[in-house]
XYZ file of N, CA and C in Angstrom:
591
model
N 4.471 18.048 -13.848
C 3.428 18.408 -13.053
C 2.329 17.147 -13.480
N 2.253 17.323 -14.463
C 0.900 16.453 -15.424
C 1.332 14.794 -15.257
N 3.038 14.530 -15.336
C 3.194 13.647 -15.076
C 3.116 13.032 -13.772
N 3.259 13.846 -13.192
C 3.229 13.326 -11.530
C 1.580 13.083 -11.017
N 0.836 14.108 -11.940
C -0.619 13.867 -11.752
C -1.430 12.605 -12.290
N -0.950 12.202 -13.565
C -0.841 11.054 -13.968
C -0.920 9.640 -12.893
N 0.502 9.907 -12.463
C 1.599 8.905 -11.971
C 0.609 8.695 -10.249
N -0.170 9.821 -10.014
C -1.097 9.573 -8.429
C -2.050 8.845 -8.875
N -2.815 9.427 -10.236
C -4.151 8.848 -10.483
C -4.030 7.605 -10.655
N -2.984 6.940 -11.467
C -2.763 5.479 -11.706
C -2.407 5.321 -10.754
N -1.826 4.981 -9.636
C -1.570 4.495 -8.436
C -2.970 4.744 -7.953
N -3.956 5.491 -7.690
C -5.122 5.368 -6.332
C -6.183 4.965 -7.645
N -5.785 4.221 -8.148
C -7.182 3.802 -9.433
C -7.621 2.939 -8.906
N -7.383 1.576 -8.120
C -7.830 0.500 -8.005
C -8.958 0.897 -6.863
N -8.637 1.886 -5.989
C -9.473 2.680 -4.850
C -11.010 2.510 -5.503
N -11.079 2.929 -6.866
C -12.462 2.758 -7.381
C -13.071 1.338 -7.413
N -12.133 0.282 -7.191
C -13.099 -1.029 -7.603
C -12.991 -1.717 -6.680
N -13.102 -0.894 -5.192
C -13.560 -1.828 -4.065
C -14.646 -2.401 -3.872
N -15.709 -2.521 -4.736
C -16.837 -3.089 -4.709
C -16.500 -4.303 -5.334
N -15.697 -4.191 -6.318
C -15.174 -5.551 -7.463
C -14.738 -6.398 -6.238
N -13.990 -5.760 -5.745
C -12.910 -6.495 -4.679
C -13.720 -7.367 -3.593
N -15.000 -6.427 -3.494
C -15.751 -7.197 -1.738
C -16.827 -8.335 -2.472
N -17.017 -8.019 -3.486
C -17.723 -9.125 -4.678
C -17.013 -10.074 -4.970
N -15.991 -10.226 -4.981
C -14.891 -11.326 -5.512
C -14.688 -11.946 -3.637
N -14.318 -11.348 -2.984
C -14.350 -12.210 -1.681
C -15.457 -12.293 -1.360
N -16.407 -12.355 -1.473
C -17.829 -12.607 -0.980
C -18.222 -13.896 -1.672
N -17.961 -13.985 -2.868
C -18.761 -14.911 -4.079
C -17.877 -16.205 -4.251
N -16.610 -15.957 -4.009
C -15.505 -17.344 -4.304
C -14.674 -17.430 -2.821
N -14.850 -17.728 -2.273
C -14.384 -18.406 -0.859
C -12.746 -19.055 -1.576
N -11.730 -19.248 -0.697
C -10.779 -20.194 -1.247
C -10.670 -20.872 -0.118
N -10.137 -22.436 -0.203
C -10.017 -23.099 0.891
C -11.214 -23.111 2.205
N -12.575 -22.626 1.571
C -13.642 -22.477 2.776
C -13.747 -21.190 3.895
N -12.276 -20.442 3.000
C -12.267 -19.007 3.576
C -12.356 -17.886 3.097
N -13.011 -16.900 3.355
C -13.735 -15.685 2.472
C -12.806 -14.325 2.536
N -12.021 -14.379 3.736
C -11.683 -13.055 4.005
C -9.819 -13.500 4.169
N -9.448 -14.268 4.931
C -7.947 -14.412 5.384
C -7.304 -14.981 3.967
N -7.447 -15.850 3.027
C -6.949 -15.866 1.714
C -6.696 -14.647 0.961
N -7.882 -13.698 0.824
C -7.926 -12.314 0.267
C -6.612 -11.950 0.673
N -6.635 -11.670 2.139
C -5.506 -10.789 2.803
C -4.393 -11.283 2.715
N -4.369 -11.924 2.358
C -2.389 -12.903 2.026
C -1.868 -12.481 0.790
N -3.118 -12.913 -0.416
C -3.450 -12.715 -1.801
C -2.434 -11.199 -1.371
N -3.564 -10.404 -0.989
C -3.526 -9.205 -1.424
C -1.733 -8.639 -0.529
N -1.765 -8.750 0.025
C -0.319 -8.334 1.465
C 0.914 -9.170 0.248
N 0.477 -10.010 -0.224
C 2.038 -10.587 -0.948
C 2.180 -9.881 -2.707
N 0.806 -9.607 -2.814
C 1.115 -8.893 -4.076
C 2.069 -7.523 -4.202
N 0.967 -6.720 -3.001
C 1.937 -5.781 -2.433
C 3.540 -5.885 -2.325
N 3.600 -6.642 -1.410
C 5.134 -6.750 -1.138
C 6.073 -7.053 -2.706
N 5.304 -8.328 -3.117
C 6.520 -8.245 -4.449
C 6.903 -7.165 -5.410
N 5.626 -6.272 -5.450
C 6.056 -5.013 -6.503
C 6.565 -3.937 -5.792
N 6.672 -3.945 -4.629
C 7.638 -2.951 -3.782
C 8.811 -3.791 -3.900
N 8.978 -4.906 -3.982
C 10.197 -5.264 -3.987
C 10.895 -5.209 -5.399
N 9.714 -4.861 -6.282
C 10.136 -4.843 -7.766
C 10.725 -3.222 -8.019
N 9.643 -2.328 -7.346
C 10.476 -0.980 -7.328
C 11.757 -0.696 -6.478
N 11.619 -1.255 -5.471
C 12.871 -1.352 -4.689
C 13.940 -1.638 -5.639
N 14.240 -2.568 -6.547
C 14.659 -3.186 -7.307
C 15.491 -2.538 -8.686
N 14.329 -1.457 -8.963
C 14.168 -0.997 -10.465
C 15.238 0.375 -10.313
N 16.528 1.082 -10.647
C 16.938 1.782 -10.176
C 15.796 2.656 -10.935
N 16.294 4.252 -10.458
C 15.587 5.163 -10.705
C 16.173 5.901 -12.296
N 15.829 6.607 -12.783
C 16.427 7.120 -14.091
C 17.157 8.528 -13.517
N 18.105 9.126 -13.922
C 18.645 10.370 -13.661
C 17.869 11.319 -13.282
N 18.169 12.268 -12.787
C 17.225 13.344 -12.881
C 17.039 14.332 -13.676
N 15.933 15.154 -14.105
C 15.796 16.046 -15.219
C 17.080 16.951 -15.026
N 16.713 17.601 -14.189
C 18.054 18.883 -13.952
C 19.062 18.244 -13.286
N 20.409 18.589 -13.284
C 21.778 18.114 -13.006
C 21.747 18.823 -11.174
N 22.478 18.090 -10.376
C 23.042 18.217 -9.080
C 23.979 18.664 -8.897
N 24.771 20.068 -9.787
C 26.208 20.499 -9.751
C 25.886 21.858 -8.829
N 25.224 22.503 -7.671
C 25.098 23.348 -7.295
C 26.242 23.112 -6.040
N 26.655 24.146 -5.917
C 27.836 23.987 -4.626
C 27.329 23.196 -3.255
N 25.787 23.605 -3.026
C 25.310 22.686 -1.813
C 24.693 21.066 -2.211
N 24.928 20.541 -3.523
C 23.972 19.699 -3.865
C 23.035 20.679 -4.589
N 22.720 21.587 -4.773
C 20.801 21.830 -5.322
C 21.285 21.355 -6.592
N 19.845 21.255 -7.583
C 19.978 21.388 -8.397
C 19.904 22.322 -9.196
N 20.436 22.927 -10.372
C 20.807 23.509 -11.100
C 19.651 23.771 -12.530
N 18.926 24.337 -11.988
C 17.669 24.824 -13.234
C 17.598 25.246 -14.170
N 19.073 25.183 -14.724
C 19.549 25.623 -16.117
C 20.293 25.113 -16.798
N 20.468 24.018 -15.872
C 21.389 22.660 -16.878
C 20.555 21.429 -16.788
N 20.058 20.369 -18.192
C 19.588 19.768 -17.966
C 20.439 18.494 -18.032
N 19.639 17.496 -17.343
C 21.103 16.427 -17.186
C 20.489 15.301 -18.065
N 19.040 15.207 -17.870
C 18.111 13.659 -18.740
C 16.794 14.687 -19.456
N 16.926 14.901 -20.317
C 15.634 15.033 -20.735
C 14.075 14.232 -21.103
N 14.584 12.957 -21.005
C 13.621 11.567 -20.762
C 13.060 11.884 -20.021
N 13.341 12.074 -18.767
C 13.046 12.005 -17.587
C 11.532 11.857 -17.274
N 10.922 12.819 -17.943
C 9.556 13.028 -17.850
C 8.665 11.942 -18.136
N 9.513 11.518 -19.030
C 8.664 10.022 -19.897
C 9.126 8.973 -19.370
N 9.717 8.643 -18.302
C 10.269 7.536 -17.984
C 9.745 7.193 -16.759
N 8.406 7.629 -16.317
C 8.031 7.342 -14.903
C 6.547 6.043 -14.737
N 6.402 6.220 -16.735
C 4.989 4.929 -16.812
C 5.478 3.978 -15.647
N 6.510 2.716 -16.163
C 7.248 2.109 -15.263
C 6.715 2.266 -14.015
N 7.448 2.912 -13.076
C 6.951 3.491 -11.932
C 5.534 2.581 -11.351
N 4.793 4.063 -12.194
C 3.422 4.009 -12.032
C 2.437 2.786 -11.771
N 3.438 1.642 -13.324
C 2.645 0.629 -12.940
C 2.713 -0.101 -12.101
N 4.117 -0.438 -11.324
C 4.444 -1.255 -10.319
C 3.622 -0.633 -9.296
N 3.743 0.730 -9.289
C 3.034 1.359 -8.266
C 1.405 0.885 -7.689
N 1.039 1.125 -9.372
C -0.938 0.443 -9.681
C -0.931 -1.199 -8.331
N 0.408 -2.269 -9.195
C 0.006 -3.421 -8.567
C 0.306 -3.145 -7.071
N 1.179 -2.294 -6.552
C 0.791 -2.296 -4.941
C -0.075 -2.231 -4.125
N -0.808 -1.390 -5.187
C -2.223 -0.724 -4.779
C -3.450 -1.555 -5.004
N -3.363 -2.340 -5.917
C -4.060 -3.558 -6.235
C -4.431 -4.757 -4.814
N -2.939 -5.037 -4.709
C -2.802 -5.529 -3.786
C -2.966 -5.053 -2.285
N -2.696 -4.331 -1.777
C -2.838 -3.198 -0.657
C -4.831 -3.443 -0.859
N -5.553 -2.777 -1.520
C -6.716 -2.686 -1.545
C -7.779 -4.412 -1.763
N -6.953 -5.193 -1.788
C -7.444 -6.421 -2.117
C -7.382 -6.630 -0.230
N -6.345 -6.507 0.325
C -6.260 -6.802 1.282
C -7.266 -5.886 2.133
N -6.990 -4.673 1.847
C -7.960 -3.689 2.812
C -9.447 -4.046 2.799
N -9.589 -4.415 1.355
C -11.469 -4.824 1.456
C -11.815 -5.877 2.371
N -10.772 -7.133 2.235
C -10.883 -8.375 2.895
C -11.081 -7.900 4.717
N -9.956 -7.241 4.737
C -10.317 -6.246 6.424
C -11.125 -5.982 6.701
N -11.829 -5.270 6.039
C -12.897 -4.302 6.107
C -14.037 -5.272 6.710
N -14.267 -6.180 5.499
C -15.429 -6.917 5.559
C -15.158 -8.051 6.480
N -13.903 -8.456 7.353
C -14.053 -9.548 8.545
C -14.275 -8.267 9.825
N -13.708 -6.975 9.223
C -14.102 -6.471 11.138
C -15.375 -6.350 10.966
N -16.105 -5.621 9.731
C -17.891 -5.537 9.995
C -18.198 -6.746 10.280
N -17.768 -8.114 10.323
C -18.339 -9.455 11.076
C -17.929 -9.242 12.539
N -16.856 -9.402 12.867
C -16.651 -9.162 13.751
C -17.297 -7.882 14.936
N -17.667 -6.860 14.111
C -18.180 -5.956 14.971
C -19.817 -6.392 15.058
N -20.602 -6.913 14.237
C -21.902 -7.312 14.184
C -22.027 -8.348 15.536
N -21.131 -9.069 15.463
C -21.091 -9.937 16.966
C -20.875 -9.474 18.196
N -20.695 -8.220 18.435
C -19.946 -7.688 19.644
C -21.566 -7.206 20.333
N -21.364 -7.435 21.657
C -22.623 -7.544 22.352
C -23.345 -5.655 22.630
N -24.256 -5.196 22.687
C -24.581 -4.093 22.232
C -23.783 -3.216 23.454
N -23.669 -3.078 24.004
C -23.048 -2.243 25.767
C -21.165 -1.987 24.847
N -20.956 -2.799 23.984
C -19.417 -2.784 23.291
C -19.198 -2.585 22.345
N -20.197 -2.247 21.128
C -20.534 -2.340 19.804
C -19.786 -0.747 19.593
N -19.126 -1.423 18.415
C -17.988 0.020 17.885
C -16.467 -0.459 18.417
N -16.066 -0.940 19.464
C -14.904 -1.228 20.046
C -14.367 -2.030 18.825
N -14.796 -2.780 18.454
C -13.565 -3.375 17.116
C -13.685 -2.526 15.988
N -14.501 -1.963 15.200
C -13.891 -1.204 14.025
C -13.061 0.112 14.348
N -13.567 0.659 16.146
C -12.531 1.889 16.347
C -11.215 1.344 16.381
N -10.753 -0.257 17.296
C -9.729 -0.670 17.358
C -8.756 -0.848 15.456
N -9.342 -1.418 14.493
C -8.873 -1.714 13.994
C -8.833 -0.306 12.740
N -9.735 1.186 13.139
C -9.041 2.098 12.197
C -8.182 3.013 13.006
N -8.271 2.481 14.163
C -6.936 3.219 14.971
C -5.802 2.506 14.561
N -5.327 1.252 14.473
C -4.605 0.668 14.082
C -4.128 0.843 12.881
N -4.890 1.253 11.543
C -4.490 1.493 10.063
C -4.181 3.320 10.082
N -4.616 3.848 11.010
C -4.225 5.125 11.470
C -2.814 5.323 11.738
N -2.580 4.732 12.269
C -0.944 4.860 13.016
C -0.479 4.190 11.986
N -0.857 3.105 11.806
C 0.475 2.561 10.787
C 0.464 3.613 9.505
N -0.595 4.261 8.970
C -0.396 5.286 8.016
C 0.390 5.954 8.290
N 0.317 6.735 9.698
C 1.095 7.404 10.129
C 2.456 7.344 9.974
N 2.864 6.441 10.344
C 4.369 5.782 10.676
C 4.733 5.768 9.048
N 3.630 5.611 8.104
C 4.687 5.819 7.196
C 4.637 6.888 5.987
N 4.208 7.903 6.951
C 4.173 9.394 6.098
C 5.091 9.862 6.846
N 5.505 9.122 7.828
C 6.412 9.884 8.600
C 7.697 9.647 8.060
N 7.909 8.087 8.122
C 9.067 7.360 7.227
C 9.446 8.581 5.924
N 8.631 8.402 5.166
C 8.490 9.425 3.809
C 9.281 11.094 3.899
N 8.201 11.338 4.893
C 8.687 12.896 5.339
C 9.836 13.106 5.884
N 10.346 12.273 6.617
C 11.601 12.451 7.068
C 12.275 11.862 6.286
N 12.615 10.535 5.974
C 13.390 9.747 5.547
C 13.973 10.431 3.936
N 12.914 11.006 3.240
C 13.172 11.753 1.786
C 13.205 13.376 1.935
N 13.798 13.453 2.836
C 13.963 15.157 3.399
C 15.344 15.511 2.862
N 16.121 14.456 2.059
C 17.628 15.264 1.592
C 17.565 15.875 0.451
N 18.344 16.619 0.155
C 18.867 17.431 -1.049
C 18.331 16.892 -2.327
N 18.541 15.684 -2.253
C 17.803 15.043 -3.774
C 16.632 15.145 -4.051
N 15.771 15.172 -3.077
C 14.106 15.616 -2.968
C 14.302 17.207 -2.655
N 15.269 18.094 -2.644
C 14.987 19.580 -2.375
C 14.682 19.633 -1.067
N 15.051 18.176 -0.348
C 14.932 18.752 1.359
C 16.007 19.753 2.022
N 15.653 19.661 3.269
C 16.683 20.166 4.114
C 17.643 19.786 4.590
N 17.797 18.404 4.622
C 18.670 17.325 5.513
C 19.893 16.943 4.167
N 21.283 16.857 5.054
C 22.335 16.687 4.490
C 22.280 15.280 3.309
N 21.544 14.482 4.012
C 21.033 12.443 3.165
C 19.462 12.388 3.748
N 19.508 11.395 2.769
C 18.071 11.062 3.245
C 18.135 9.655 2.381
N 17.085 8.865 2.511
C 16.675 7.706 1.987
C 15.941 8.093 0.274
N 17.038 6.761 -0.185
C 16.401 6.978 -1.706
C 14.468 6.386 -1.955
N 14.130 6.676 -3.011
C 12.802 6.017 -3.265
C 12.799 4.624 -3.151
N 14.071 4.085 -3.393
C 14.032 2.509 -3.684
C 14.192 2.004 -2.465
N 15.110 2.731 -1.299
C 15.132 2.324 -0.015
C 14.170 2.285 0.663
N 13.086 3.066 0.249
C 11.518 3.470 0.983
C 10.782 2.269 0.847
N 10.883 2.328 -0.228
C 10.139 1.064 -0.921
C 10.655 -0.250 -0.137
N 11.678 -0.723 0.025
C 12.569 -1.721 0.490
C 11.919 -1.825 1.765
N 11.527 -0.761 2.760
C 11.318 -0.483 4.158
C 9.799 -0.763 3.917
N 9.457 -0.574 3.086
C 7.909 -0.868 3.081
C 7.152 -2.020 2.665
N 8.349 -2.827 2.350
C 7.832 -3.537 1.758
C 8.072 -5.023 3.099
N 8.320 -4.513 3.669
C 9.037 -5.484 5.060
C 7.621 -5.557 6.025
N 6.662 -4.717 6.367
C 5.323 -4.904 6.960
C 4.572 -5.091 5.843
N 4.786 -5.259 4.338
C 3.594 -5.735 4.176
C 4.066 -8.023 3.587
N 5.412 -7.982 3.662
C 5.627 -9.306 3.722
C 5.241 -9.775 5.150
N 5.329 -9.581 6.254
C 4.795 -9.555 7.376
C 3.755 -10.000 7.697
N 2.547 -9.050 7.295
C 1.634 -9.536 7.006
C 0.846 -10.455 6.207
N 1.537 -11.184 5.565
C 0.675 -12.392 5.258
C 0.565 -13.527 6.115
N 2.065 -13.742 6.402
C 1.654 -15.129 8.006
C 0.662 -14.170 9.265
N 0.933 -12.840 9.471
C -0.046 -12.731 10.750
C -1.111 -12.574 9.912
N -1.806 -12.482 8.803
C -3.345 -12.477 8.043
C -3.597 -13.669 8.285
N -2.476 -14.933 8.298
C -2.936 -16.046 7.934
C -3.051 -16.999 9.398
N -2.212 -16.535 10.319
C -2.183 -17.559 11.745
C -3.288 -16.859 12.828
N -2.771 -15.433 12.443
C -3.360 -14.512 13.703
C -4.666 -14.219 13.379
N -5.643 -14.146 12.143
C -6.720 -13.600 12.197
C -7.537 -14.754 12.047
N -8.612 -14.735 12.849
C -9.680 -15.568 13.283
C -11.026 -15.372 12.545
N -10.888 -16.813 11.632
C -12.200 -16.692 11.036
C -12.807 -17.987 10.420
N -13.970 -18.191 10.949
C -14.820 -19.613 10.828
C -14.972 -19.643 9.342
N -14.877 -21.376 9.023
C -14.964 -21.501 7.542
C -16.741 -21.413 7.164
N -16.639 -21.024 5.462
C -18.048 -21.059 5.134
C -18.719 -22.115 5.674
N -19.801 -21.744 6.320
C -21.076 -23.075 6.324
C -20.639 -23.647 7.750
N -19.914 -23.366 8.654
C -19.601 -23.594 9.624
C -19.902 -23.189 11.213
N -20.056 -21.433 10.778
C -20.510 -20.962 11.506
C -21.426 -19.730 10.987
N -22.214 -18.887 11.154
C -23.019 -17.728 11.052
C -21.833 -16.796 10.215
N -22.004 -16.756 9.049
C -21.134 -15.961 8.543
C -21.731 -15.096 7.748
N -22.211 -13.570 7.703
C -23.214 -13.270 6.419
C -22.066 -13.387 5.229
């Protein structure tokens, strides 16, 4: 339990530094743009480390799966070093989170810029649409994990399921797709060419 708690803390740690990512996007435009390059860089970092996780084989589990139904035998250990072998994965998840937070902060800042330009009668529509899209994506990711990882190897109820590596590979695909989407479909005026706060 404490290993899981440490890994969860490490992988959510970048959210504590949101303000620094926001200052970075404001203070250091890249190619005249404040948001799009950081969105692309962030999604690319997330993609690279999701692929790294998907290519890194998991160590054998602590308990053996030798029951008649493929369940874990809690009286027989197969890999006593399993508890101490999770930190490389926690580091990779930390790097995924850094990329995601960088992209998220830049997207939030751009959303605020768009929202400020809305007419008073439509104020709030941009932010509502952005947050609705984000929540739908998060629901899809949670369904993928909840249903896909409900196999016997995770003490689930399905006969088989997706491996942790397969889930990370699947999640790498939308992260990669967001790189060209962020660059080619996101409109952002260059610094100094329009009223950009």
